[in-house]
PDB file of C-alpha atoms in Angstrom:
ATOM      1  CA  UNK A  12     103.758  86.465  89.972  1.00  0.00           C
ATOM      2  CA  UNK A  13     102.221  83.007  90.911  1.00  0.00           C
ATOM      3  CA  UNK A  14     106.044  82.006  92.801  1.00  0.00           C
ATOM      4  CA  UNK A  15     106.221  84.411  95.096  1.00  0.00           C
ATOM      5  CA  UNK A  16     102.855  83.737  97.520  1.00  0.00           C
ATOM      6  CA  UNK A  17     103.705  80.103  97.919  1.00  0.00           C
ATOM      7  CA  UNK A  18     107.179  80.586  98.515  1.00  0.00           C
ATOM      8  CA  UNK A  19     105.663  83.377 101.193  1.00  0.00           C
ATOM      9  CA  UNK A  20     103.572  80.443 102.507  1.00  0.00           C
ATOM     10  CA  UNK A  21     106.595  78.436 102.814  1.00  0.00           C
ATOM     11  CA  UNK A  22     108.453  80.677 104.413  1.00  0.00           C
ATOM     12  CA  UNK A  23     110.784  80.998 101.659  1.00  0.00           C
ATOM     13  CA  UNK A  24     113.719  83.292 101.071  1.00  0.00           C
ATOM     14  CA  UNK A  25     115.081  82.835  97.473  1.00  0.00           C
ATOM     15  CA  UNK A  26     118.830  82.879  97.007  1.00  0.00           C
ATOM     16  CA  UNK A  27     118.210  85.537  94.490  1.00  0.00           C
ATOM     17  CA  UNK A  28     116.255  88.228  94.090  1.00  0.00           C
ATOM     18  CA  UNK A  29     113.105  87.854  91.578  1.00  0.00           C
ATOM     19  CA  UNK A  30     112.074  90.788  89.435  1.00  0.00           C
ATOM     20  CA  UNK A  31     108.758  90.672  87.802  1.00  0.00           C
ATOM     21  CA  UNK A  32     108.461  93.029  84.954  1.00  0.00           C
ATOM     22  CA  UNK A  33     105.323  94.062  82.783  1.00  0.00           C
ATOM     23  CA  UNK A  34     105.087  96.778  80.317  1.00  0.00           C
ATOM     24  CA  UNK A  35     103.516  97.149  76.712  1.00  0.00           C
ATOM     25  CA  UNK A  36     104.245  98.866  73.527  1.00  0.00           C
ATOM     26  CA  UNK A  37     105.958  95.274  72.533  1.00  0.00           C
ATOM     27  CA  UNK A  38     104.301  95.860  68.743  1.00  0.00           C
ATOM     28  CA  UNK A  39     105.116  99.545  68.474  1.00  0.00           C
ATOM     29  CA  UNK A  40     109.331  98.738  68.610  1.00  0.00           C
ATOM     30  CA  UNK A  41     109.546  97.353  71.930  1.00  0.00           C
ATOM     31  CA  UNK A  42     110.324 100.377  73.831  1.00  0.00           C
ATOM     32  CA  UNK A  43     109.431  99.126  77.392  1.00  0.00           C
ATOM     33  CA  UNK A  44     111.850  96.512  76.276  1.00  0.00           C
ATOM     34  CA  UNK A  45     114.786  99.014  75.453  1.00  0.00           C
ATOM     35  CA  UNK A  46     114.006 101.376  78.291  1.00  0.00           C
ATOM     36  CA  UNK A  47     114.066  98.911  80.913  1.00  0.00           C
ATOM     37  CA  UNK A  48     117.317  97.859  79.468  1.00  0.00           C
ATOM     38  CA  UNK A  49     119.254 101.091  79.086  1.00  0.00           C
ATOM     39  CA  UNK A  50     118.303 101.588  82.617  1.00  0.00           C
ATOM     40  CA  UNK A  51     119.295  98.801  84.039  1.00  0.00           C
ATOM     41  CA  UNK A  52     122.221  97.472  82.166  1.00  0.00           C
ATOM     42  CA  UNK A  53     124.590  98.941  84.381  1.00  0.00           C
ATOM     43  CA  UNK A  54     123.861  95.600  86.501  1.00  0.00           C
ATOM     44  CA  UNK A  55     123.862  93.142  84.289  1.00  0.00           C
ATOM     45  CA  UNK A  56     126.368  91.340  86.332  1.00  0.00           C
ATOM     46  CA  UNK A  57     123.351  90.721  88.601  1.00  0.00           C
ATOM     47  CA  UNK A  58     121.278  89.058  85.704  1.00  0.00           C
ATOM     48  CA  UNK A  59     121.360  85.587  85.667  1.00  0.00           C
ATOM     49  CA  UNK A  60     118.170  84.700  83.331  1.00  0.00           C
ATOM     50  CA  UNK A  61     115.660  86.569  81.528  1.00  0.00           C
ATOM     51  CA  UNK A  62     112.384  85.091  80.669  1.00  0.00           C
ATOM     52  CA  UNK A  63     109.275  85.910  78.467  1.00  0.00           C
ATOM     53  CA  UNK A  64     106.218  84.515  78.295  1.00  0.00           C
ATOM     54  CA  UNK A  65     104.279  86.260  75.474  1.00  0.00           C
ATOM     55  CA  UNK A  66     102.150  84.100  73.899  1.00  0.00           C
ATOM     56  CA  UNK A  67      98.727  83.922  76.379  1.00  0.00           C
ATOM     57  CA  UNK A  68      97.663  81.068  78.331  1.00  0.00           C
ATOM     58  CA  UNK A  69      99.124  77.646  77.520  1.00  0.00           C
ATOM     59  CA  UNK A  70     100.343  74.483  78.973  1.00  0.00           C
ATOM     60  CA  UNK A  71     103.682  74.690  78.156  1.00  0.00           C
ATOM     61  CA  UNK A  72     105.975  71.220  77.034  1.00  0.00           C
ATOM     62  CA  UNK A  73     109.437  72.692  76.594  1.00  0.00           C
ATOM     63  CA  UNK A  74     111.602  75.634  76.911  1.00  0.00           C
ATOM     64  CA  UNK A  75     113.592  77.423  74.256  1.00  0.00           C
ATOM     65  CA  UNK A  76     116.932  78.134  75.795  1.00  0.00           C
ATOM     66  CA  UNK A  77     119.496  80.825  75.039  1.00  0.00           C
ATOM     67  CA  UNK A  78     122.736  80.819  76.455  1.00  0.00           C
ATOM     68  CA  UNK A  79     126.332  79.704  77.622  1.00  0.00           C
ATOM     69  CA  UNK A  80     127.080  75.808  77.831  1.00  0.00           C
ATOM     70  CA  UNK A  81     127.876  76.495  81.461  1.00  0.00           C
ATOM     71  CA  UNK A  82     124.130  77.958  81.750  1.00  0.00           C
ATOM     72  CA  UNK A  83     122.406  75.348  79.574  1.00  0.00           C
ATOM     73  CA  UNK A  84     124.048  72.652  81.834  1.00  0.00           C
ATOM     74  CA  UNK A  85     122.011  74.339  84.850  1.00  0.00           C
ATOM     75  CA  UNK A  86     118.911  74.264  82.721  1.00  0.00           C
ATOM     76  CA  UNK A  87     119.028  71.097  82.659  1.00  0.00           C
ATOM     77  CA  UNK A  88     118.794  70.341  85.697  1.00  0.00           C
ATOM     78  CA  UNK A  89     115.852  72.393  85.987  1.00  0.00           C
ATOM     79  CA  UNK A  90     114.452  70.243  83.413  1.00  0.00           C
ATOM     80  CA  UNK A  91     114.183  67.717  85.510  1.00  0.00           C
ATOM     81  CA  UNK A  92     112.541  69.540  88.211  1.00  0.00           C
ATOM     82  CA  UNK A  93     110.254  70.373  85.856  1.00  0.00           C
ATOM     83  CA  UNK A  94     109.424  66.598  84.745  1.00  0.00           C
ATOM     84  CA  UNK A  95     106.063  66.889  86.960  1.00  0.00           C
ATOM     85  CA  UNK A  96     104.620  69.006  85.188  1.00  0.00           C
ATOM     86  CA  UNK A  97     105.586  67.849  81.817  1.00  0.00           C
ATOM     87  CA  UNK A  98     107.708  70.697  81.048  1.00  0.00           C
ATOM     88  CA  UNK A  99     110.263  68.199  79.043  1.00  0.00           C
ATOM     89  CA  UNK A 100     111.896  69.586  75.803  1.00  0.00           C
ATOM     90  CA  UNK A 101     114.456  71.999  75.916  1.00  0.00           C
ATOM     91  CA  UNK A 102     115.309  73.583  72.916  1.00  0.00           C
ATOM     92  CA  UNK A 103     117.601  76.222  70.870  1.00  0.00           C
ATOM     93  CA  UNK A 104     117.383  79.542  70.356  1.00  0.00           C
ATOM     94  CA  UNK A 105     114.655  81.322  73.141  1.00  0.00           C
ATOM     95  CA  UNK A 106     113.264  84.326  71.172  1.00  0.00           C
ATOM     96  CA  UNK A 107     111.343  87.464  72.192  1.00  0.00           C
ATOM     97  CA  UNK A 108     111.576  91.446  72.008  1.00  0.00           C
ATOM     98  CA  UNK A 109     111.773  91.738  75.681  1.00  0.00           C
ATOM     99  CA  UNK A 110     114.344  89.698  76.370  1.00  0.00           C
ATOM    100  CA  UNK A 111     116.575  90.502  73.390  1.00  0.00           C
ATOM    101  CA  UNK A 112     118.352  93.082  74.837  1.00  0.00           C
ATOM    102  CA  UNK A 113     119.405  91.030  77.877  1.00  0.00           C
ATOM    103  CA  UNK A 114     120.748  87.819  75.343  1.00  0.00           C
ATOM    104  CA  UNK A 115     122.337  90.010  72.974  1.00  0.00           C
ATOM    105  CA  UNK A 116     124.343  91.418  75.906  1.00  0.00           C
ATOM    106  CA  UNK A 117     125.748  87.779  76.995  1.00  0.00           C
ATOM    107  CA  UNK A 118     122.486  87.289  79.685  1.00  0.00           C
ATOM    108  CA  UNK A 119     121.095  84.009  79.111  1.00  0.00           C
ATOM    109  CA  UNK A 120     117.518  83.693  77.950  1.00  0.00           C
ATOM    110  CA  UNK A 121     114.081  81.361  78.253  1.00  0.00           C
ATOM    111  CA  UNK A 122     110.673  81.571  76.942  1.00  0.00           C
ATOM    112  CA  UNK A 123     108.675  78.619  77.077  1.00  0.00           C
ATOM    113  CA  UNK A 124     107.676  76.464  74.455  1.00  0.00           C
ATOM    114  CA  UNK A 125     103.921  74.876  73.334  1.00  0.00           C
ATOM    115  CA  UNK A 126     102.771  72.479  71.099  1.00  0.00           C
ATOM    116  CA  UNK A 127     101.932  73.899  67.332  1.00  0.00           C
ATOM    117  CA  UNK A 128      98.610  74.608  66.712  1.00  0.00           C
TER     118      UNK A 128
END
């Protein structure tokens, strides 16, 4: 939620639309999950990268990546934009209930990465 008021500020228009979603019931068989996909999978073609961030407040170091080598090219490039912040692994395999719908379908996916415990 935190990119779209200073893009606002900016007077920003993204290329792209950005969709926030938000739902629970993740632990009883992610149904939000499934819903929101069986409704909206007729426009996939409009998907170009799913995200979760599920695991509470963190500074993240990396990002596990899912996806085409076309896509994962593009990540990286984000990588770098991302340098700043020190945001500056990128690894295999991005995970999560709520966005497993979405990968298994072709969509590529992202959920951000912290240091172990």
């Amino acid at each position: 939620m935190s990119v779209y008021i200073p893009l606002q500020l900016k007077g920003l228009r993204p290329k792209r639309t950005l969709r926030l979603v938000l739902w629970t019931g993740e632990e009883q068989g992610g149904v939000g999950a499934r819903q929101y996909f069986d409704r909206h999978k007729v426009n996939i073609s409009n998907f170009d990268l799913v995200m979760e961030s599920d695991i509470g407040t963190f500074l993240p170091v990396g990002i596990q990546f899912s996806g085409s080598e076309k896509a994962r090219d593009i990540m990286k490039e984000i990588m770098k934009l991302l340098q700043p912040i020190n945001v500056t692994n990128l690894y295999d395999n991005a995970e999560g209930t709520d966005i497993a719908y979405w990968m298994q379908a072709g969509v590529p996916g992202e959920t951000n990465n912290k240091l172990p415990s």
